[in-house]
Short mmCIF file of C-alpha atoms and ligand atoms in Angstrom, two decimals:
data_model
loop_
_atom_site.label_atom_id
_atom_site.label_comp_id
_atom_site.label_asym_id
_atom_site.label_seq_id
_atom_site.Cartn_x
_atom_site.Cartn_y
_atom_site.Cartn_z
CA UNK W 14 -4.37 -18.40 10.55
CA UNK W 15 -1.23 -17.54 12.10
CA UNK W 16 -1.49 -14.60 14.87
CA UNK W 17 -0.55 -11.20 13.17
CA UNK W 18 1.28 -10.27 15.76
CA UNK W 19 3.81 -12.65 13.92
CA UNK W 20 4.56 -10.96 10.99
CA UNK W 21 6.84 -9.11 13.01
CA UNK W 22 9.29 -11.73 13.44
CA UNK W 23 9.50 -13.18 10.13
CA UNK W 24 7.36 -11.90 7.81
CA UNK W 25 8.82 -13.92 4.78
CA UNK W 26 7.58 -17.29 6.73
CA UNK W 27 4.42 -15.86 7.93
CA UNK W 28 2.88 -14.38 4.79
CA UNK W 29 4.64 -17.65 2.87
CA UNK W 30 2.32 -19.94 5.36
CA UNK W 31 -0.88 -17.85 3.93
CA UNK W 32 0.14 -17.28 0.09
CA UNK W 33 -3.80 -19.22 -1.00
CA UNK W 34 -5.42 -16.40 1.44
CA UNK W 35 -6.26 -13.04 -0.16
CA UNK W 36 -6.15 -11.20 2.85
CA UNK W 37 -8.58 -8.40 1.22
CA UNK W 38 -8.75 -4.66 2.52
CA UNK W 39 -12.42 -4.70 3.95
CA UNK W 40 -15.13 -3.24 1.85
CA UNK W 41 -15.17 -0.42 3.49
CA UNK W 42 -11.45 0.62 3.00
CA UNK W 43 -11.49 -0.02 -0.81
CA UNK W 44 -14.24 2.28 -0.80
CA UNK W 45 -12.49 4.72 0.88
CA UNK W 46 -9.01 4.61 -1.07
CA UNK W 47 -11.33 4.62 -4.34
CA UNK W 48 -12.61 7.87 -2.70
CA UNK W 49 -9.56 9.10 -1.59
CA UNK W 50 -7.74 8.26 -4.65
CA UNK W 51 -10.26 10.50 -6.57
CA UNK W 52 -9.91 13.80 -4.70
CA UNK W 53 -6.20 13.88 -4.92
CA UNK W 54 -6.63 12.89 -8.22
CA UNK W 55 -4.09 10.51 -7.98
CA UNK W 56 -1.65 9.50 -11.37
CA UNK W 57 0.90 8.06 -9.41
CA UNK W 58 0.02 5.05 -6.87
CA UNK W 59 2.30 3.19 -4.80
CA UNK W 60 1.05 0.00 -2.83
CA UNK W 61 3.07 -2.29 -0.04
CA UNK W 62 1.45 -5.56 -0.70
CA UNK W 63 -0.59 -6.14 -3.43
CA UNK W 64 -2.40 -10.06 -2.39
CA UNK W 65 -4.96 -11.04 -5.27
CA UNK W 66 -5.29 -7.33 -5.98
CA UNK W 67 -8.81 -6.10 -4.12
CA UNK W 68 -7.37 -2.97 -3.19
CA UNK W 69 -5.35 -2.65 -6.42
CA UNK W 70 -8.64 -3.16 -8.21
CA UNK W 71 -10.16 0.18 -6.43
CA UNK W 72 -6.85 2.28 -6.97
CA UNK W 73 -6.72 1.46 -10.83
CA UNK W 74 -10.39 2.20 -11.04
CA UNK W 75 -9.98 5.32 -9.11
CA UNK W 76 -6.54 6.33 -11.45
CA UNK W 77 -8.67 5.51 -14.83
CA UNK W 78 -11.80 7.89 -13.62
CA UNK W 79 -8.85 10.78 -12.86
CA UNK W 80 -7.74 10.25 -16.53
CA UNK W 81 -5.15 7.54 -16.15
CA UNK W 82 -2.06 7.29 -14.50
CA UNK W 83 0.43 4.23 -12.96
CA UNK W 84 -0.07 2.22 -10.04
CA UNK W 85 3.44 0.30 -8.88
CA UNK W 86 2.25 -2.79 -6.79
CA UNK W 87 4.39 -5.32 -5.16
CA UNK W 88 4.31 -9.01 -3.85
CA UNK W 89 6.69 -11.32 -3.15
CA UNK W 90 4.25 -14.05 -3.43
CA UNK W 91 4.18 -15.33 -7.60
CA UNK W 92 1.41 -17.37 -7.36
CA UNK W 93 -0.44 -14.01 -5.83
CA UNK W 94 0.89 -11.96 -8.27
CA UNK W 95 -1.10 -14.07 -11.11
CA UNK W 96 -4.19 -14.06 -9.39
CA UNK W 97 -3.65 -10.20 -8.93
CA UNK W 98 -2.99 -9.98 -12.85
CA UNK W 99 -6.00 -12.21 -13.95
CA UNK W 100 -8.15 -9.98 -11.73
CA UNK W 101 -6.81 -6.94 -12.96
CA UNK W 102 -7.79 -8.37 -16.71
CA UNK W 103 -10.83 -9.12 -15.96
CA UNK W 104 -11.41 -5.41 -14.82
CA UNK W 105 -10.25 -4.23 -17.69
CA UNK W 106 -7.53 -2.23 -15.58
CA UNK W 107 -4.37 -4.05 -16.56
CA UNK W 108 -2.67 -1.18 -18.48
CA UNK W 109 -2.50 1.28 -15.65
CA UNK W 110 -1.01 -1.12 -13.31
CA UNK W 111 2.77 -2.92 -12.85
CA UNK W 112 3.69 -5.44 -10.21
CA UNK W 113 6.51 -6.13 -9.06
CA UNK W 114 7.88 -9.22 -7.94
CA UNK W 115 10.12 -9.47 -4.47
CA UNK W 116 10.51 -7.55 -1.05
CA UNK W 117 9.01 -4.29 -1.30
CA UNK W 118 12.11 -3.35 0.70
CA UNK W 119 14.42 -3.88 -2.93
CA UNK W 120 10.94 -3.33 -5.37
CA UNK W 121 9.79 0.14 -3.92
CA UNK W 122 13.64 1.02 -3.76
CA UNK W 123 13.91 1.59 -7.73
CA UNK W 124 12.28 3.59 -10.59
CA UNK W 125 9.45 4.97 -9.16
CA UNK W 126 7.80 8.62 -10.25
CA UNK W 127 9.48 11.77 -9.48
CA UNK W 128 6.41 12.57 -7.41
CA UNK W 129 3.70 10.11 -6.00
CA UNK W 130 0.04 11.25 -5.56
CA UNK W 131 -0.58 8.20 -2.97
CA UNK W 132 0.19 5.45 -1.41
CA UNK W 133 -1.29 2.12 0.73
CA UNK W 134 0.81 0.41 2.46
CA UNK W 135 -0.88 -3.08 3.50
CA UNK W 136 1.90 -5.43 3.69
CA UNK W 137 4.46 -6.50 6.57
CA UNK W 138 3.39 -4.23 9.26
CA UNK W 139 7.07 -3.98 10.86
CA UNK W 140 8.08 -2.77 7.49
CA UNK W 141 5.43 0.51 7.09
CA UNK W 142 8.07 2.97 8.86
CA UNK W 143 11.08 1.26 6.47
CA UNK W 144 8.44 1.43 3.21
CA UNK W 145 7.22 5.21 3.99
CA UNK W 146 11.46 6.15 4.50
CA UNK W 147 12.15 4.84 1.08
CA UNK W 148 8.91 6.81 -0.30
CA UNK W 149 9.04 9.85 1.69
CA UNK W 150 11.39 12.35 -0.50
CA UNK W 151 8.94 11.52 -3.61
CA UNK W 152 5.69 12.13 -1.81
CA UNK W 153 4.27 15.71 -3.04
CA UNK W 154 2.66 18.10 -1.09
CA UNK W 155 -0.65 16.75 -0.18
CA UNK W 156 -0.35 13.13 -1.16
CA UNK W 157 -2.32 10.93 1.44
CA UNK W 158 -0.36 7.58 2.71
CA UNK W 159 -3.20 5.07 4.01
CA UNK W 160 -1.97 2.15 6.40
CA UNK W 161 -4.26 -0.80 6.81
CA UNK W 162 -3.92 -2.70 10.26
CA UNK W 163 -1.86 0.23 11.32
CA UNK W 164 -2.10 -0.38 15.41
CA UNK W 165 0.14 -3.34 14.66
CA UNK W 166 3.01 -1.08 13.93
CA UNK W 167 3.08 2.02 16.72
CA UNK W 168 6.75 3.60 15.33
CA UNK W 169 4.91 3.96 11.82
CA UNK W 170 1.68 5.60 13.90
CA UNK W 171 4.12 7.38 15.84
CA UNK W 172 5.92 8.62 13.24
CA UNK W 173 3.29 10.35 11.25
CA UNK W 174 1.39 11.42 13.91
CA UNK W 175 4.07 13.84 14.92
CA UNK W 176 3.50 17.40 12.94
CA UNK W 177 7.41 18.03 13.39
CA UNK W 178 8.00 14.82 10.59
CA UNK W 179 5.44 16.50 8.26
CA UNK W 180 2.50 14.96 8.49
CA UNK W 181 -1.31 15.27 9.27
CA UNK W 182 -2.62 11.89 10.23
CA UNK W 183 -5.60 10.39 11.66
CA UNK W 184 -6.98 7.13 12.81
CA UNK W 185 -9.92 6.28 10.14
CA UNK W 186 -12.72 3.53 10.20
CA UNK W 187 -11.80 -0.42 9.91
CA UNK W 188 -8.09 0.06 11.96
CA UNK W 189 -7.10 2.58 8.99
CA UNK W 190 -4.42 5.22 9.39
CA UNK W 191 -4.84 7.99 7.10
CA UNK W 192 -1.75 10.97 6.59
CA UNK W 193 -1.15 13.65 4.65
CA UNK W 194 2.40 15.12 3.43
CA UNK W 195 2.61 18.14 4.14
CA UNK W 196 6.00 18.67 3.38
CA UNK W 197 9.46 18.16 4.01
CA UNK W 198 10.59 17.11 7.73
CA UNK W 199 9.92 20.49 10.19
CA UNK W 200 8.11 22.50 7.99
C1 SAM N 323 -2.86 -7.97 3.73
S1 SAM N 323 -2.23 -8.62 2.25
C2 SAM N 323 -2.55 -7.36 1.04
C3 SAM N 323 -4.00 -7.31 0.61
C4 SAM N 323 -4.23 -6.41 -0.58
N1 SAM N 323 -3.74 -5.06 -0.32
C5 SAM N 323 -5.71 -6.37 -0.90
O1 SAM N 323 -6.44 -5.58 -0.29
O2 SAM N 323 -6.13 -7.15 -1.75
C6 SAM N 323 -0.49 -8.41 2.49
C7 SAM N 323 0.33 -8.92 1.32
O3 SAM N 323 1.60 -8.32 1.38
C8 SAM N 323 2.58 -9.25 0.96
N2 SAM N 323 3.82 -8.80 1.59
C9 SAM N 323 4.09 -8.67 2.90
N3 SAM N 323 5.31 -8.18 3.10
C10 SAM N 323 5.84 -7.98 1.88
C11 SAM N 323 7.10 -7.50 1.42
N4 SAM N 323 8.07 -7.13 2.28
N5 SAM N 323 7.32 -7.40 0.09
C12 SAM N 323 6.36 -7.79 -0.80
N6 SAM N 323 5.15 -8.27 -0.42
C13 SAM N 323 4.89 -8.36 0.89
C14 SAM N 323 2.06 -10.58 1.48
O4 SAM N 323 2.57 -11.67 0.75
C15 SAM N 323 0.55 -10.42 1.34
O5 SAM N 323 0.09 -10.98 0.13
#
């Protein structure tokens, strides 16, 4: 398997060179985000990089025990996308979720909820600042942004770790950054 470290200087190639791998959130993690999904009780999901789905799986589960909701995926991988999709069937989860096809830098640009509940951003690591930028205004008070891997991109940890950008954050079990909004920029 390529080096992570990688992804940062092409992550097209890099992620294109492991499309067969699922490249799972551990066990632990989609634990947590199926617990962490719960107490906000999350409607509206957003996830940076979808894979075969494991951590969608534990987000849709989490939105259908709040009540429902709608979980916006994205891959840029098709052939991941379908296994994501026949995964989601078999869960019986399909209905609450929508992937979409492409960067996440054009996908999570478009049509997303007037206010999102939560979000995961496992993808590209150079791309969590750019991802949580085109998120940010949406994000309501309270909403918790989870970064897998997130020592592999410091101006994303740096970012929310600063109180003055509006954030809580904290470094969780299993390399996991966990944040809260806690409102707009300086306040
Ligand atoms: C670590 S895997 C995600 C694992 C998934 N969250 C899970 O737990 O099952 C990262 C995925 O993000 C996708 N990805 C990376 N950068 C992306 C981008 N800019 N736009 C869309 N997908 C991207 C890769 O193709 C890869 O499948």
């Amino acid at each position: 398997m390529p080096a992570a470290a990688d992804d940062r200087a092409d992550y097209r190639q890099y992620y294109g060179q492991l499309k067969d791998q699922p490249l799972p959130v551990s066990r632990a993690t989609g634990r947590l985000l199926y617990m962490l999904a719960r107490s906000v009780c999350a409607r509206n999901i957003v996830e940076f990089g979808t894979s075969f789905g494991i951590s969608t799986l534990h987000l849709a589960a989490a939105l259908r025990d709040n009540g429902g909701g709608r979980l916006i995926g994205s891959e840029f991988e098709s052939s991941k996308i379908k296994r994501a999709r026949e995964n989601l069937a078999a869960g019986g989860l399909s209905d609450l979720v929508e992937i979409r096809e492409g960067d996440a830098l054009e996908t999570l640009a478009r049509d997303l909820p007037d206010s999102i509940d939560f979000v995961l951003l496992d993808g590209a690591k150079m791309l969590y600042l750019p991802i949580l930028t085109l998120l940010e205004d949406r994000l309501r008070s309270g909403a918790l942004v989870v970064a897998d891997n997130a020592d592999a991109s410091p101006e994303y940890v740096a970012r929310v770790r600063s109180a003055a950008n509006g954030y809580l954050s904290v470094p969780f079990a299993d390399d996991v950054e966990l944040s809260m909004r806690l409102g707009p920029a300086g306040n």
